[in-house]
Amino acid sequence: MTTIGHLINGEMVTDGDRTQDVFNPATGEAEKKVLLASKQTVEQAIASAEAAFPEWRNTPAIKRARVMFRFKELLEENADHICKLIGQEHGKISHDAAGELQRGIENVEFACGAPQLLKGEHSRNVGPNIDSWSEFQPLGVVAGITPFNFPAMVPMWMFPLAIVCGNTFVLKPSERDPSSTLYIAQLLKEAGLPDGVMNVVNGDKEAVDTLLTDQRIKAVSFVGSTPIAEYIYATANANGKRCQALGGAKNHAIVMPDADMDNAVNQLLGAAFGSSGERCMALSVAVAVGDEAGDALVAKMQNAMTGLSVGAYDNASNDFGPVITCQHKDKVNGFITSAEQQGATVVVDGRNPKVAGYDNGYFVGATLIDGVTPEMDSYKAEIFGPVLQVVRVKTMQEAMKLIDDHEYGNGTCIFTRDGEAARYFSDHIQVGMVGINVPLPVPVAYHSFGGWKRSLFGDLHAYGPDGVRFYTKRKTITQRWPSSGVREGVSFAFPS
Ligand code: NAD
């Protein structure tokens, strides 16, 4: 059985005795093992990143960007292999993996603009013969800790930008599907990145805690569930590190009475069930305004869902794949059962679907639940499965209050033909990423990604302009070259 190791100082490291099985969620088979790094192994990776920093920091930004140009080409040349690795361990269908990879590549493209992104600000003659400028310097060794649901894209929200900004990096990917992440990192060496600039340690809490407490790590980017995000943010801060920790979500779509219902249904299908609902931007709640809209939505959804197919990653005719683990399948099924027990109506029941040839896979079929109310457990929690819940309200204000009252504030969307309503919604809603007739408003690489409330801990969002600020620190220099022979008098007043 293959054992997945670590990438430290440009070499694969396979020492260590703690391992965890990596499953193919479509078959339920443990096909590989991943090493779980010890504290010492993580310290080795940090030491390698620290040693690489002085030279990398002083490498001209244009040369750092050139590595990313080549890296982008390698990602494209090896896209099929990367998508296969994602499919085997995460379970997402090849077309969905290709979309994930493309969004990751766009972050590499953004990072290619490093010389422009790192330009400072300059003011001449801020005082007599005094010039002042601000520049953006790298932090040093920075760390990334990433979730299972986007093993290619989310790491690429982090390391391309961190590295072109002049930092060196230690990445701790999800131990559930580490192969595509590790493979991508290996391509960086082929792209010309010096050894030690990018390191990958696989592991669990022991590895994470080492990154959070080691004084050589200057900043931590985290993406994952909210309880862990909160822990990461508190621990990183307590250890004097800059931190951005992106957490979970419960994304609502408001369906207004005037919406183009067929369009809304098509958009909701992909946004609720794509990637088995295992997206932090998945739309998991549809809030129908008015009974007429609610009835039409549920009837049309039910009809459209009969055509959906769940299955293994390598059959492109499947719409979505299994969920990540057997335990997660049980958890998703448990939420469907609890909604039913608490009074909701399961209109389309995806529990325990039959998938020919994959009897032991972790499949949950597309599920539609009507009559959900805010008190229900299934409404409060992030289910992270292919489950769309319908809540019925009377007014748009009521729909917006529901969204604002929810602990999460990652993404949201309104389906409407009314520009005034859409503008009011986007202006007032307490959510970080808003779609207007756009179900998954994931910002492109040259904007920044982040939720509000308990979906993000920290000040700066991920990637884009905020990413550049996160991975650099501002230094402001004020300079005077006195003419020879001219001496300034002593002054005790504050310079003005
Ligand atoms: P997770 O929180 O279980 O794991 C994320 C990372 O944290 C992994 O690398 C894991 O090894 C590590 N980790 C887990 N438990 C830990 C602990 N006790 N101490 C230290 N480290 C620990 O998340 P997941 O299940 O891999 O991913 C799904 C979650 O991620 C969902 O909640 C989803 O909404 C969220 N997510 C959020 C975004 C976003 O941008 N807001 C994007 C993708 C995923």
Coordinates of C-alpha atoms and ligand atoms in Angstrom, one line a residue:
M1 CA 0.0 0.0 0.0
T2 CA 1.4 3.5 -0.9
T3 CA 2.4 5.6 2.1
I4 CA 2.1 9.4 1.5
G5 CA 5.0 11.3 3.1
H6 CA 6.1 14.9 3.5
L7 CA 7.9 17.3 1.2
I8 CA 10.8 19.0 3.2
N9 CA 13.6 21.0 1.6
G10 CA 12.7 19.7 -1.8
E11 CA 12.9 16.0 -0.8
M12 CA 10.2 13.4 0.0
V13 CA 10.5 12.3 3.6
T14 CA 8.9 9.1 4.6
D15 CA 10.2 8.6 8.2
G16 CA 7.7 8.1 11.0
D17 CA 5.5 5.5 12.4
R18 CA 2.2 7.2 12.9
T19 CA -0.1 6.8 9.9
Q20 CA -3.8 7.2 9.0
D21 CA -5.7 5.3 6.2
V22 CA -6.7 7.3 3.2
F23 CA -10.0 6.0 1.7
N24 CA -11.5 6.0 -1.7
P25 CA -15.0 7.2 -0.6
A26 CA -16.6 5.7 -3.7
T27 CA -15.5 2.2 -2.8
G28 CA -15.1 2.5 0.9
E29 CA -11.6 0.9 0.6
A30 CA -8.5 2.2 2.4
E31 CA -6.2 2.4 -0.6
K32 CA -3.3 4.4 0.8
K33 CA -1.8 5.5 4.1
V34 CA -0.6 9.0 5.0
L35 CA 2.1 9.7 7.5
L36 CA 1.2 11.9 10.5
A37 CA 4.1 14.2 11.2
S38 CA 5.7 14.3 14.6
K39 CA 6.6 17.6 16.2
Q40 CA 10.2 16.9 15.2
T41 CA 9.3 16.4 11.5
V42 CA 7.3 19.7 11.5
E43 CA 10.3 21.4 13.1
Q44 CA 12.5 20.1 10.4
A45 CA 10.1 21.6 7.8
I46 CA 10.1 24.9 9.6
A47 CA 13.9 24.9 9.8
S48 CA 14.1 24.3 6.1
A49 CA 11.8 27.1 5.3
E50 CA 13.7 29.4 7.7
A51 CA 17.0 28.6 6.0
A52 CA 15.5 29.3 2.6
F53 CA 14.1 32.6 3.6
P54 CA 17.0 35.1 3.4
E55 CA 17.9 34.3 -0.2
W56 CA 14.3 34.0 -1.4
R57 CA 13.4 37.3 0.3
N58 CA 16.1 39.0 -1.7
T59 CA 15.2 37.3 -5.0
P60 CA 13.7 40.0 -7.3
A61 CA 9.9 39.8 -7.4
I62 CA 10.0 39.4 -11.2
K63 CA 12.1 36.2 -10.7
R64 CA 9.8 34.9 -8.0
A65 CA 6.9 35.5 -10.4
R66 CA 8.6 33.6 -13.2
V67 CA 8.5 30.5 -11.1
M68 CA 4.7 30.9 -10.9
F69 CA 4.4 31.4 -14.6
R70 CA 6.1 28.0 -15.1
F71 CA 4.1 26.5 -12.3
K72 CA 0.9 27.5 -13.9
E73 CA 1.9 25.7 -17.2
L74 CA 2.8 22.6 -15.2
L75 CA -0.5 22.6 -13.5
E76 CA -2.3 22.8 -16.8
E77 CA -0.1 20.1 -18.3
N78 CA -0.8 17.8 -15.4
A79 CA -4.4 18.7 -14.9
D80 CA -5.8 15.2 -15.7
H81 CA -3.5 13.6 -13.1
I82 CA -4.3 16.1 -10.4
C83 CA -8.1 15.7 -11.0
K84 CA -7.7 11.9 -10.8
L85 CA -5.9 12.2 -7.5
I86 CA -8.7 14.5 -6.2
G87 CA -11.4 12.1 -7.4
Q88 CA -9.8 9.0 -5.8
E89 CA -9.5 10.5 -2.4
H90 CA -12.1 13.3 -2.2
G91 CA -14.7 11.6 -4.5
K92 CA -15.7 14.6 -6.6
I93 CA -16.5 14.0 -10.2
S94 CA -13.8 14.9 -12.8
H95 CA -15.6 17.9 -14.2
D96 CA -16.0 19.4 -10.7
A97 CA -12.3 18.7 -9.9
A98 CA -11.3 20.4 -13.1
G99 CA -13.4 23.5 -12.0
E100 CA -11.6 23.5 -8.6
L101 CA -8.2 23.2 -10.3
Q102 CA -9.0 26.1 -12.6
R103 CA -10.0 28.4 -9.7
G104 CA -6.7 27.4 -8.1
I105 CA -4.8 28.2 -11.2
E106 CA -6.4 31.7 -11.3
N107 CA -4.8 32.4 -8.0
V108 CA -1.4 31.4 -9.5
E109 CA -2.1 33.8 -12.3
F110 CA -2.8 36.6 -9.9
A111 CA 0.4 35.8 -8.0
C112 CA 2.3 36.2 -11.3
G113 CA 1.6 39.9 -11.0
A114 CA 3.9 40.1 -7.9
P115 CA 6.1 43.0 -9.1
Q116 CA 3.0 45.2 -9.6
L117 CA 1.3 43.9 -6.5
L118 CA 4.3 44.7 -4.3
K119 CA 4.8 48.2 -5.5
G120 CA 5.0 50.6 -2.6
E121 CA 3.8 54.2 -2.2
H122 CA 6.1 57.2 -2.5
S123 CA 5.8 60.8 -1.5
R124 CA 8.4 63.4 -2.5
N125 CA 9.2 66.4 -0.3
V126 CA 7.1 65.5 2.7
G127 CA 9.3 68.1 4.4
P128 CA 12.2 70.2 3.1
N129 CA 14.3 67.8 1.1
I130 CA 12.6 64.9 2.9
D131 CA 11.1 62.0 0.9
S132 CA 9.0 59.2 2.4
W133 CA 7.9 55.8 1.1
S134 CA 6.1 52.7 2.2
E135 CA 7.2 49.3 1.0
F136 CA 5.7 45.8 1.6
Q137 CA 8.2 43.3 3.1
P138 CA 7.7 39.5 3.5
L139 CA 7.0 38.2 7.0
G140 CA 9.3 35.2 7.0
V141 CA 8.1 31.6 7.4
V142 CA 4.3 31.4 7.1
A143 CA 2.0 28.4 7.4
G144 CA -1.2 27.1 5.8
I145 CA -3.6 24.6 7.2
T146 CA -6.3 23.4 4.8
P147 CA -9.5 21.4 4.7
F148 CA -10.5 18.2 2.7
N149 CA -13.1 19.7 0.5
F150 CA -10.8 21.6 -1.9
P151 CA -7.5 19.9 -1.7
A152 CA -6.1 21.7 -4.8
M153 CA -7.8 25.1 -4.8
V154 CA -7.7 26.1 -1.1
P155 CA -3.9 25.5 -0.7
M156 CA -3.5 27.7 -3.9
W157 CA -5.5 30.5 -2.2
M158 CA -2.4 30.6 0.1
F159 CA 1.0 29.5 -1.0
P160 CA 1.4 31.1 -4.5
L161 CA 0.8 34.6 -3.1
A162 CA 2.7 34.0 0.1
I163 CA 5.7 32.8 -1.9
V164 CA 5.7 35.5 -4.6
C165 CA 5.6 38.1 -1.7
G166 CA 8.9 36.7 -0.6
N167 CA 7.9 34.4 2.2
T168 CA 8.7 30.7 2.6
F169 CA 5.9 28.3 3.4
V170 CA 4.9 25.2 5.4
L171 CA 1.6 23.7 4.4
K172 CA -0.4 21.2 6.4
P173 CA -3.1 19.8 4.0
S174 CA -6.1 17.7 5.1
E175 CA -5.0 14.2 6.1
R176 CA -8.1 12.8 4.4
D177 CA -7.1 13.6 0.8
P178 CA -3.5 14.7 0.8
S179 CA -2.2 13.3 -2.6
S180 CA -3.2 16.0 -5.0
T181 CA -1.9 18.8 -2.7
L182 CA 1.4 17.0 -2.3
Y183 CA 1.7 16.4 -6.0
I184 CA 1.0 20.1 -6.8
A185 CA 3.7 21.1 -4.3
Q186 CA 6.2 18.8 -6.1
L187 CA 5.5 20.6 -9.3
L188 CA 6.9 23.8 -7.8
K189 CA 10.4 22.3 -7.7
E190 CA 10.1 21.4 -11.4
A191 CA 9.0 25.0 -12.0
G192 CA 12.3 26.2 -10.5
L193 CA 11.4 27.0 -6.9
P194 CA 14.5 26.7 -4.7
D195 CA 14.4 23.9 -2.1
G196 CA 13.0 24.8 1.2
V197 CA 10.8 27.7 0.0
M198 CA 7.8 25.3 -0.1
N199 CA 7.3 22.5 2.4
V200 CA 4.4 20.1 3.0
V201 CA 3.9 18.2 6.2
N202 CA 1.0 15.8 6.4
G203 CA -0.5 15.2 9.8
D204 CA -3.1 15.9 12.5
K205 CA -3.4 18.0 15.6
E206 CA 0.2 17.4 16.6
A207 CA 1.5 19.0 13.4
V208 CA -1.0 21.8 13.6
D209 CA -0.1 22.6 17.2
T210 CA 3.6 22.7 16.4
L211 CA 2.9 25.2 13.6
L212 CA 0.8 27.3 16.0
T213 CA 3.3 27.5 18.8
D214 CA 6.7 27.6 17.0
Q215 CA 8.1 31.1 17.2
R216 CA 9.7 30.9 13.7
I217 CA 6.2 30.8 12.1
K218 CA 5.1 34.4 11.6
A219 CA 1.6 34.0 10.2
V220 CA -1.0 31.3 9.8
S221 CA -3.8 31.0 7.2
F222 CA -6.4 28.4 8.0
V223 CA -9.5 27.2 6.2
G224 CA -11.8 24.6 7.8
S225 CA -14.7 24.2 10.2
T226 CA -15.7 26.9 12.6
P227 CA -14.7 25.2 16.0
I228 CA -11.2 24.5 14.7
A229 CA -11.0 28.0 13.0
E230 CA -11.7 29.6 16.4
Y231 CA -9.1 27.4 18.1
I232 CA -6.5 28.2 15.5
Y233 CA -7.2 31.9 15.6
A234 CA -7.0 32.1 19.5
T235 CA -3.9 29.9 19.7
A236 CA -2.0 31.7 16.8
N237 CA -2.8 35.1 18.4
A238 CA -1.7 33.9 21.8
N239 CA 1.6 32.9 20.2
G240 CA 2.0 36.3 18.6
K241 CA 1.2 35.4 15.1
R242 CA -0.9 37.1 12.4
C243 CA -3.8 34.8 11.6
Q244 CA -6.7 34.5 9.2
A245 CA -9.0 31.6 10.0
L246 CA -11.9 30.9 7.6
G247 CA -14.7 28.7 9.0
G248 CA -17.9 27.0 8.2
A249 CA -21.1 28.2 6.6
K250 CA -24.8 28.0 6.2
N251 CA -25.6 29.8 2.9
H252 CA -29.2 30.9 2.3
A253 CA -30.8 31.7 -1.1
I254 CA -33.8 33.9 -1.0
V255 CA -36.3 33.0 -3.7
M256 CA -38.5 36.0 -4.3
P257 CA -42.1 35.7 -5.7
D258 CA -41.0 37.4 -8.9
A259 CA -37.9 35.2 -9.5
D260 CA -37.5 33.3 -12.8
M261 CA -38.3 30.0 -11.0
D262 CA -36.9 27.7 -13.7
N263 CA -33.6 29.6 -13.6
A264 CA -33.6 29.5 -9.8
V265 CA -34.2 25.8 -9.7
N266 CA -31.3 25.1 -12.2
Q267 CA -29.0 27.3 -10.2
L268 CA -30.0 25.8 -6.9
L269 CA -29.5 22.2 -8.2
G270 CA -25.8 22.8 -8.8
A271 CA -25.2 25.0 -5.8
A272 CA -26.9 22.7 -3.3
F273 CA -25.8 19.3 -4.6
G274 CA -22.6 19.9 -6.6
S275 CA -19.6 18.3 -4.8
S276 CA -22.2 16.6 -2.6
G277 CA -22.9 19.9 -0.9
E278 CA -19.3 19.7 0.6
R279 CA -18.5 23.3 -0.3
C280 CA -18.3 26.2 2.1
M281 CA -20.3 28.2 -0.5
A282 CA -22.9 25.5 -1.1
L283 CA -26.5 26.8 -0.9
S284 CA -28.1 24.7 1.7
V285 CA -31.2 26.7 2.6
A286 CA -33.7 28.1 0.1
V287 CA -35.9 30.8 1.7
A288 CA -39.1 31.0 -0.3
V289 CA -41.0 34.3 0.1
G290 CA -44.7 33.6 0.0
D291 CA -46.5 30.3 -0.3
E292 CA -46.9 30.5 -4.0
A293 CA -43.2 30.8 -4.5
G294 CA -42.6 28.0 -2.0
D295 CA -45.0 25.6 -3.7
A296 CA -43.6 26.3 -7.1
L297 CA -40.1 26.0 -5.9
V298 CA -40.6 22.7 -4.1
A299 CA -42.6 21.2 -7.0
K300 CA -40.1 22.2 -9.7
M301 CA -37.1 21.1 -7.5
Q302 CA -38.7 17.7 -6.8
N303 CA -39.2 17.2 -10.5
A304 CA -35.7 18.3 -11.5
M305 CA -34.0 16.1 -8.9
T306 CA -35.4 12.9 -10.3
G307 CA -32.7 13.2 -13.1
L308 CA -29.7 13.6 -10.8
S309 CA -27.1 10.9 -10.6
V310 CA -24.7 10.2 -7.7
G311 CA -21.7 7.9 -8.4
A312 CA -17.9 7.5 -8.7
Y313 CA -15.6 10.3 -9.8
D314 CA -14.5 8.8 -13.1
N315 CA -17.9 8.6 -14.7
A316 CA -18.4 12.2 -16.1
S317 CA -22.1 11.6 -16.5
N318 CA -22.5 11.6 -12.7
D319 CA -23.5 14.9 -11.2
F320 CA -21.8 14.4 -7.8
G321 CA -19.9 11.8 -5.8
P322 CA -19.9 10.3 -2.3
V323 CA -19.3 12.3 0.9
I324 CA -15.8 12.1 2.4
T325 CA -16.1 9.4 5.1
C326 CA -18.5 6.8 6.4
Q327 CA -18.9 8.8 9.6
H328 CA -19.8 11.9 7.6
K329 CA -22.4 9.9 5.6
D330 CA -24.0 8.8 9.0
K331 CA -23.9 12.4 10.2
V332 CA -25.7 13.8 7.0
N333 CA -28.3 11.0 7.2
G334 CA -28.8 11.8 10.9
F335 CA -29.6 15.4 10.1
I336 CA -32.2 14.3 7.5
T337 CA -33.8 12.0 10.1
S338 CA -33.7 14.7 12.8
A339 CA -35.5 17.2 10.5
E340 CA -38.2 14.6 9.8
Q341 CA -38.5 13.9 13.6
Q342 CA -38.7 17.6 14.4
G343 CA -41.7 18.1 12.0
A344 CA -40.2 18.9 8.5
T345 CA -41.3 17.0 5.3
V346 CA -38.6 15.0 3.5
V347 CA -39.8 15.6 -0.1
V348 CA -36.9 13.8 -1.8
D349 CA -35.1 11.3 0.4
G350 CA -31.4 10.6 -0.5
R351 CA -30.6 8.4 2.4
N352 CA -28.9 5.2 1.4
P353 CA -29.1 5.4 -2.4
K354 CA -28.2 2.3 -4.5
V355 CA -25.1 2.9 -6.6
A356 CA -24.4 -0.1 -8.9
G357 CA -21.0 -1.6 -8.3
Y358 CA -20.3 0.6 -5.3
D359 CA -22.1 -1.0 -2.4
N360 CA -19.7 0.2 0.2
G361 CA -19.3 3.8 -1.0
Y362 CA -20.2 6.8 1.2
F363 CA -23.1 8.0 -1.0
V364 CA -26.0 10.2 0.0
G365 CA -28.4 11.1 -2.7
A366 CA -29.8 14.6 -3.3
T367 CA -32.3 15.4 -0.6
L368 CA -35.0 18.1 -0.4
I369 CA -36.7 19.0 2.9
D370 CA -39.7 21.3 3.1
G371 CA -41.2 23.1 6.1
V372 CA -37.9 23.6 7.9
T373 CA -37.9 26.1 10.8
P374 CA -35.0 27.9 12.5
E375 CA -35.4 25.9 15.7
M376 CA -34.6 22.6 14.0
D377 CA -31.1 21.1 14.5
S378 CA -30.8 20.5 10.7
Y379 CA -31.3 24.3 10.2
K380 CA -28.8 25.4 12.8
A381 CA -25.9 23.2 11.8
E382 CA -23.7 23.1 8.7
I383 CA -24.7 19.7 7.3
F384 CA -22.1 19.7 4.5
G385 CA -24.0 17.2 2.5
P386 CA -26.3 17.1 -0.6
V387 CA -29.3 18.4 1.4
L388 CA -31.4 21.4 0.5
Q389 CA -33.8 22.7 3.1
V390 CA -36.7 25.0 2.3
V391 CA -37.9 27.6 4.8
R392 CA -41.1 29.4 4.0
V393 CA -41.5 33.1 5.1
K394 CA -44.0 35.8 4.3
T395 CA -41.7 38.8 3.5
M396 CA -38.3 39.6 2.3
Q397 CA -37.5 41.3 5.6
E398 CA -38.3 38.1 7.4
A399 CA -36.0 36.2 5.0
M400 CA -33.2 38.7 5.6
K401 CA -33.7 38.5 9.4
L402 CA -33.3 34.7 9.3
I403 CA -30.0 35.1 7.4
D404 CA -28.7 37.9 9.8
D405 CA -29.7 35.8 12.9
H406 CA -27.7 32.8 11.7
E407 CA -24.3 32.3 13.3
Y408 CA -22.6 32.0 9.9
G409 CA -22.2 34.7 7.3
N410 CA -20.2 33.2 4.5
G411 CA -22.3 33.5 1.3
T412 CA -25.8 34.2 0.2
C413 CA -27.9 34.8 -2.9
I414 CA -31.2 36.4 -3.9
F415 CA -33.2 35.2 -6.9
T416 CA -35.3 38.1 -8.2
R417 CA -36.1 40.3 -11.1
D418 CA -36.5 43.3 -8.9
G419 CA -33.4 45.5 -9.0
E420 CA -34.5 47.6 -6.0
A421 CA -35.0 44.6 -3.8
A422 CA -31.6 43.1 -4.9
R423 CA -29.8 46.4 -4.2
Y424 CA -31.4 46.6 -0.7
F425 CA -30.5 43.0 0.0
S426 CA -26.8 43.4 -1.1
D427 CA -26.5 46.6 0.8
H428 CA -27.9 45.4 4.2
I429 CA -27.4 41.7 4.5
Q430 CA -24.8 40.7 7.1
V431 CA -22.9 38.3 4.9
G432 CA -19.5 38.6 3.4
M433 CA -20.1 37.3 -0.2
V434 CA -23.4 38.1 -1.9
G435 CA -24.9 36.8 -5.2
I436 CA -27.7 38.4 -7.2
N437 CA -29.1 35.6 -9.3
V438 CA -25.6 34.1 -8.9
P439 CA -25.8 31.1 -6.6
L440 CA -22.1 30.6 -5.8
P441 CA -20.6 34.1 -5.5
V442 CA -17.1 32.9 -5.0
P443 CA -14.9 36.0 -5.7
V444 CA -12.4 35.7 -8.5
A445 CA -8.7 35.6 -7.7
Y446 CA -8.3 39.4 -8.0
H447 CA -10.9 40.1 -5.4
S448 CA -10.7 38.5 -2.0
F449 CA -12.7 35.7 -0.3
G450 CA -14.1 35.8 3.2
G451 CA -17.3 35.5 5.2
W452 CA -18.6 37.5 8.1
K453 CA -19.7 36.6 11.6
R454 CA -18.4 33.1 12.7
S455 CA -17.4 32.2 9.1
L456 CA -14.1 34.1 9.5
F457 CA -11.8 35.0 12.4
G458 CA -9.4 37.8 11.5
D459 CA -9.4 41.0 9.6
L460 CA -8.1 40.2 6.2
H461 CA -9.9 38.0 3.7
A462 CA -8.1 35.2 1.7
Y463 CA -6.2 35.8 -1.5
G464 CA -6.5 38.8 -3.9
P465 CA -5.6 42.3 -2.5
D466 CA -6.2 41.2 1.1
G467 CA -3.9 38.3 0.6
V468 CA -1.0 40.6 -0.5
R469 CA -1.6 42.6 2.7
F470 CA -1.8 39.5 4.8
Y471 CA 1.5 38.1 3.6
T472 CA 3.5 41.3 3.9
K473 CA 4.2 43.9 6.5
R474 CA 4.4 47.6 5.7
K475 CA 7.6 49.5 6.4
T476 CA 7.6 53.3 6.0
I477 CA 10.9 55.0 5.4
T478 CA 11.6 58.7 5.7
Q479 CA 14.8 59.9 4.2
R480 CA 16.9 63.1 4.1
W481 CA 20.4 63.6 2.6
P482 CA 21.6 66.8 4.2
S483 CA 23.7 68.9 1.7
S484 CA 27.3 68.9 2.7
G485 CA 28.2 71.4 5.3
V486 CA 24.5 72.2 6.2
R487 CA 23.7 71.3 9.8
E488 CA 20.2 71.3 11.3
G489 CA 19.6 73.1 14.5
V490 CA 18.4 71.2 17.6
S491 CA 14.6 71.0 18.0
F492 CA 12.5 69.5 20.8
A493 CA 9.2 70.1 19.1
F494 CA 7.4 67.3 17.4
P495 CA 8.4 67.3 13.7
S496 CA 5.8 69.1 11.6
Ligands
NAD1 P1 -11.6 20.6 9.7 O1 -11.8 21.8 10.5 O2 -12.0 19.3 10.3 O3 -10.1 20.4 9.3 C1 -9.4 21.5 8.7 C2 -7.9 21.3 9.0 O4 -7.8 21.4 10.4 C3 -7.3 20.0 8.6 O5 -6.0 20.2 8.0 C4 -7.3 19.2 9.9 O6 -6.2 18.3 9.9 C5 -7.1 20.3 10.9 N1 -7.7 19.9 12.2 C6 -8.8 19.2 12.4 N2 -9.1 19.1 13.7 C7 -8.1 19.7 14.4 C8 -7.8 20.0 15.8 N3 -8.6 19.5 16.7 N4 -6.7 20.7 16.1 C9 -5.9 21.2 15.1 N5 -6.1 21.0 13.8 C10 -7.2 20.3 13.4 O7 -12.4 20.8 8.3 P2 -12.7 19.8 7.2 O8 -13.7 18.8 7.6 O9 -11.4 19.3 6.6 O10 -13.3 20.8 6.1 C11 -14.7 21.1 6.0 C12 -15.0 22.4 6.7 O11 -14.2 23.5 6.1 C13 -16.4 22.9 6.6 O12 -16.9 23.4 7.8 C14 -16.3 24.0 5.5 O13 -17.4 24.9 5.6 C15 -15.0 24.6 5.8 N6 -14.5 25.3 4.7 C16 -14.5 26.7 4.8 C17 -14.1 27.4 3.7 C18 -14.1 28.9 3.8 O14 -13.5 29.5 2.9 N7 -14.8 29.6 4.7 C19 -13.6 26.8 2.6 C20 -13.6 25.4 2.5 C21 -14.0 24.7 3.6

